[in-house]
Amino acid sequence: IPTIKSGMIISDAELDLGFAAHYSKGDDAYNLTTRIFIPITKQRIGLQINVVPYERYMMTPETRDIRRARDFDGQGYALGDIHIGTWIQLTKPTSDLQLLLTLNLKTASGTNREATRYTDGSGYNFDLSCGRSFKANGKLKNIRPHMQIGFYVWETNEDRNPQNDAFSFGAGADWEFDRSMLTAQIAGYLGYKGDGDKPVALRVNYTYKLSESSALNLATQYGLRDTPYRTISLSCIRSWK
C-alpha cells in the first residue's frame, strides 16, 4: 500500500534506518528497513529511495502449500525490492494549501521468488497529495489534515492478466507538539481483478525529536481488508541541512 504523504516535501536530507515485524495467521516476518531522502532543489524537488535489505520469514506448512511455495520448511530469508520516488512540490512553501506530486518506481530486484516472498515484476505509481496546517493552542502546535489519490500499476506474472491497475487513496491527520508528532491514516487501493487486490489498512505513527537533527519513529499498521498482516516498526531518523 503506497505511503501517504501530507502535501509537503521534506526540506532536509534524511536517512531512516529501522526494524519491522509483521504478524499474520500462517506467515510471520521480520526485516530491516532503509530510507534515504535527497533534496535536489530546495523545497521543490527531491529523490527518495526505500529498500528492505534483509527479511527473515516463517510460514506454516499450510500457508506454504496454499501459495505453492517451493520451500521445504517454509523458512528462510530474502532481499527486498528497491522503491525509487521523485517528489515534486507543486505549490509555493508559503501557500496555505500545499500540493505534492510523487512519481514512484518499484524494481523487480527482490529475491527468493521460489518461496513467494517477492515477484519477478516491476510496478509504478503516481500520487497527488494535499494538506493544510492549522495552528492550535497549548502544547498542541499544529493540526494538519491531508489526503492523497493516485494510480498504481504492477506486473502480475500471469499470461492472461499480465498487469493490474488500481486507484489508490488515503487520508489522515498530523498532530504536532513541541518535540513530537502523532499521525493517523487510512490507506488502500482498488485493483480490478478482485482476487485480494483491494487492501485497506489503518496506520498510526509517533515521531519523537531527540535533537534538531535526529528523531525516533514508532509505527504500526493494521490490515482492515485484503491484508492480514499486523505490523510494528521502530526506526531512527537522521537529517542534514
Coordinates of C-alpha atoms in Angstrom, one line a residue:
I1 CA 0.0 0.0 0.0
P2 CA 1.6 3.3 -1.0
T3 CA 2.9 5.7 1.6
I4 CA 0.5 8.6 2.3
K5 CA 2.2 12.0 2.1
S6 CA 0.8 15.2 3.6
G7 CA 1.2 17.5 0.6
M8 CA 4.6 18.9 1.8
I9 CA 8.1 18.0 0.6
I10 CA 10.8 17.1 3.1
S11 CA 13.1 20.1 3.4
D12 CA 16.3 18.4 4.6
A13 CA 18.3 15.3 3.6
E14 CA 17.2 12.3 5.7
L15 CA 18.5 8.8 6.5
D16 CA 16.0 6.4 8.2
L17 CA 17.2 3.0 9.5
G18 CA 14.9 0.6 11.4
F19 CA 13.4 -2.8 12.1
A20 CA 9.9 -4.0 11.4
A21 CA 7.9 -7.1 12.5
H22 CA 4.9 -8.4 10.6
Y23 CA 2.4 -11.0 12.0
S24 CA -0.4 -12.9 10.4
K25 CA -2.0 -16.3 10.6
G26 CA 0.5 -18.5 8.9
D27 CA 3.2 -16.1 7.9
D28 CA 5.4 -14.0 10.3
A29 CA 8.3 -11.9 9.0
Y30 CA 11.0 -9.6 10.4
N31 CA 13.0 -7.2 8.3
L32 CA 15.4 -4.3 8.3
T33 CA 14.2 -1.0 6.7
T34 CA 16.2 1.7 4.9
R35 CA 15.0 5.0 3.5
I36 CA 17.0 7.9 2.2
F37 CA 15.7 11.3 1.0
I38 CA 17.9 13.6 -1.0
P39 CA 16.8 17.2 -1.8
I40 CA 17.6 18.1 -5.4
T41 CA 16.1 21.6 -5.5
K42 CA 15.4 23.3 -2.2
Q43 CA 11.8 22.8 -1.1
R44 CA 10.8 21.9 -4.7
I45 CA 12.2 18.5 -5.9
G46 CA 13.6 15.6 -4.0
L47 CA 14.6 11.9 -4.5
Q48 CA 13.6 9.1 -2.1
I49 CA 14.9 5.5 -2.1
N50 CA 13.4 2.7 0.0
V51 CA 14.7 -0.8 0.3
V52 CA 14.4 -3.9 2.6
P53 CA 18.0 -5.0 2.8
Y54 CA 17.1 -8.2 4.7
E55 CA 13.9 -10.2 5.6
R56 CA 13.5 -13.3 7.7
Y57 CA 10.3 -15.2 7.3
M58 CA 8.5 -18.2 8.8
M59 CA 5.5 -19.7 7.0
T60 CA 3.4 -22.6 8.3
P61 CA 3.2 -25.7 6.1
E62 CA -0.5 -24.8 5.3
T63 CA 0.4 -21.3 4.1
R64 CA 3.4 -22.7 2.2
D65 CA 1.2 -25.2 0.4
I66 CA -1.6 -22.7 -0.4
R67 CA 1.0 -20.4 -2.0
R68 CA 2.6 -23.3 -3.8
A69 CA 6.0 -22.1 -2.5
R70 CA 8.9 -24.3 -3.4
D71 CA 10.3 -24.0 0.1
F72 CA 10.9 -27.2 2.2
D73 CA 10.3 -25.9 5.7
G74 CA 8.7 -22.5 4.9
Q75 CA 11.5 -20.6 6.5
G76 CA 14.4 -18.5 5.1
Y77 CA 15.5 -15.0 4.2
A78 CA 15.1 -12.7 1.2
L79 CA 16.3 -9.3 0.0
G80 CA 13.6 -6.8 -0.9
D81 CA 12.7 -4.7 -3.9
I82 CA 14.0 -1.1 -4.4
H83 CA 11.5 1.7 -4.5
I84 CA 12.6 5.0 -6.1
G85 CA 10.4 8.1 -5.8
T86 CA 10.7 11.6 -7.2
W87 CA 8.9 14.2 -5.1
I88 CA 7.7 17.5 -6.8
Q89 CA 6.2 20.4 -4.7
L90 CA 3.6 22.0 -7.0
T91 CA 2.8 24.9 -4.7
K92 CA 4.9 27.6 -3.0
P93 CA 6.2 26.8 0.5
T94 CA 4.2 29.8 1.8
S95 CA 0.9 28.5 0.4
D96 CA -1.9 27.7 2.8
L97 CA -2.9 24.6 0.9
Q98 CA 0.1 22.6 -0.4
L99 CA 0.2 20.1 -3.2
L100 CA 2.8 17.4 -3.7
L101 CA 3.2 15.1 -6.7
T102 CA 5.3 11.9 -6.4
L103 CA 6.4 9.6 -9.2
N104 CA 7.4 6.2 -7.9
L105 CA 9.0 3.1 -9.4
K106 CA 9.3 -0.4 -7.9
T107 CA 12.1 -2.6 -9.3
A108 CA 12.0 -6.4 -9.6
S109 CA 15.2 -6.9 -7.6
G110 CA 13.6 -8.9 -4.7
T111 CA 15.0 -12.4 -4.2
N112 CA 13.7 -15.8 -3.1
R113 CA 10.8 -15.8 -5.6
E114 CA 10.6 -19.6 -5.2
A115 CA 9.3 -19.0 -1.7
T116 CA 6.8 -16.4 -2.9
R117 CA 8.4 -13.6 -1.0
Y118 CA 8.7 -11.3 -4.0
T119 CA 7.7 -11.3 -7.7
D120 CA 9.7 -11.0 -10.8
G121 CA 7.7 -7.9 -11.9
S122 CA 8.1 -4.2 -11.6
G123 CA 5.5 -1.6 -10.8
Y124 CA 4.9 2.1 -10.6
N125 CA 2.5 4.6 -9.1
F126 CA 1.7 8.3 -9.3
D127 CA 0.4 10.1 -6.2
L128 CA -1.0 13.6 -5.6
S129 CA -1.3 14.6 -2.0
C130 CA -2.6 17.8 -0.4
G131 CA -2.6 19.2 3.1
R132 CA -3.0 22.3 5.2
S133 CA -1.8 23.2 8.7
F134 CA -4.0 24.8 11.3
K135 CA -2.5 26.5 14.4
A136 CA -3.6 25.1 17.8
N137 CA -3.3 26.3 21.3
G138 CA -1.3 25.0 24.3
K139 CA 1.1 22.1 23.9
L140 CA -0.5 21.2 20.6
K141 CA 1.2 23.5 18.0
N142 CA -0.4 22.4 14.7
I143 CA -3.0 20.1 13.2
R144 CA -2.5 19.1 9.6
P145 CA -5.3 17.1 7.8
H146 CA -4.2 15.6 4.5
M147 CA -5.4 13.3 1.7
Q148 CA -3.9 11.5 -1.3
I149 CA -5.2 10.0 -4.6
G150 CA -3.2 8.1 -7.1
F151 CA -2.8 5.4 -9.8
Y152 CA -0.9 2.2 -9.1
V153 CA 0.2 -0.4 -11.7
W154 CA 2.1 -3.6 -11.3
E155 CA 3.0 -6.8 -13.2
T156 CA 1.3 -10.0 -12.2
N157 CA 3.4 -12.7 -13.9
E158 CA 0.1 -14.1 -15.4
D159 CA -0.3 -14.8 -19.1
R160 CA -4.0 -13.8 -19.2
N161 CA -3.7 -10.7 -17.0
P162 CA -0.1 -9.6 -17.1
Q163 CA -0.9 -6.3 -15.4
N164 CA -3.1 -5.0 -12.7
D165 CA -4.2 -1.3 -12.4
A166 CA -5.6 0.3 -9.2
F167 CA -6.9 3.5 -7.9
S168 CA -5.0 4.3 -4.7
F169 CA -6.3 6.6 -1.9
G170 CA -5.5 7.7 1.6
A171 CA -6.4 10.3 4.2
G172 CA -5.2 11.3 7.7
A173 CA -4.0 14.0 10.0
D174 CA -0.8 15.1 11.8
W175 CA -0.9 16.4 15.4
E176 CA 2.3 18.3 16.0
F177 CA 3.6 19.0 19.5
D178 CA 6.8 20.8 20.7
R179 CA 9.0 17.7 20.3
S180 CA 6.8 15.1 18.8
M181 CA 4.1 14.3 16.2
L182 CA 1.3 11.8 16.1
T183 CA -0.1 10.7 12.7
A184 CA -3.2 8.6 12.0
Q185 CA -4.1 7.5 8.5
I186 CA -6.2 5.1 6.5
A187 CA -4.9 4.0 3.1
G188 CA -5.5 1.4 0.4
Y189 CA -6.0 0.7 -3.3
L190 CA -8.7 -0.9 -5.5
G191 CA -7.5 -3.3 -8.2
Y192 CA -9.7 -4.6 -10.9
K193 CA -9.2 -8.4 -10.6
G194 CA -11.0 -8.9 -7.3
D195 CA -8.6 -11.6 -6.0
G196 CA -7.5 -9.9 -2.9
D197 CA -6.3 -6.7 -4.7
K198 CA -8.4 -4.2 -2.7
P199 CA -6.4 -3.9 0.5
V200 CA -7.2 -1.2 3.1
A201 CA -5.1 -0.6 6.2
L202 CA -5.0 1.7 9.3
R203 CA -1.7 3.3 10.2
V204 CA -0.5 5.2 13.3
N205 CA 2.9 6.8 13.6
Y206 CA 4.6 8.6 16.5
T207 CA 7.8 10.6 16.0
Y208 CA 9.8 12.0 18.9
K209 CA 12.6 14.5 18.3
L210 CA 15.8 13.7 20.2
S211 CA 17.5 16.8 18.8
E212 CA 17.3 19.2 15.9
S213 CA 18.8 16.5 13.6
S214 CA 17.7 13.2 15.0
A215 CA 14.4 11.5 15.9
L216 CA 12.8 8.2 16.7
N217 CA 9.8 6.9 14.9
L218 CA 7.4 4.2 16.2
A219 CA 4.8 3.0 13.7
T220 CA 2.1 0.3 13.4
Q221 CA -0.2 -0.9 10.6
Y222 CA -3.4 -2.9 11.0
G223 CA -5.0 -4.6 7.9
L224 CA -8.7 -3.9 7.6
R225 CA -9.3 -5.8 4.3
D226 CA -7.3 -8.0 1.9
T227 CA -4.1 -7.6 4.0
P228 CA -3.9 -9.9 7.0
Y229 CA -0.7 -8.5 8.5
R230 CA -0.3 -6.5 11.7
T231 CA 3.0 -4.6 11.5
I232 CA 5.0 -2.7 14.1
S233 CA 8.3 -0.9 13.3
L234 CA 10.9 1.2 15.1
S235 CA 13.4 3.4 13.3
C236 CA 15.9 6.2 13.9
I237 CA 15.9 9.2 11.6
R238 CA 18.9 11.4 11.0
S239 CA 18.7 14.7 9.0
W240 CA 21.1 17.1 7.5
K241 CA 20.6 20.7 6.4

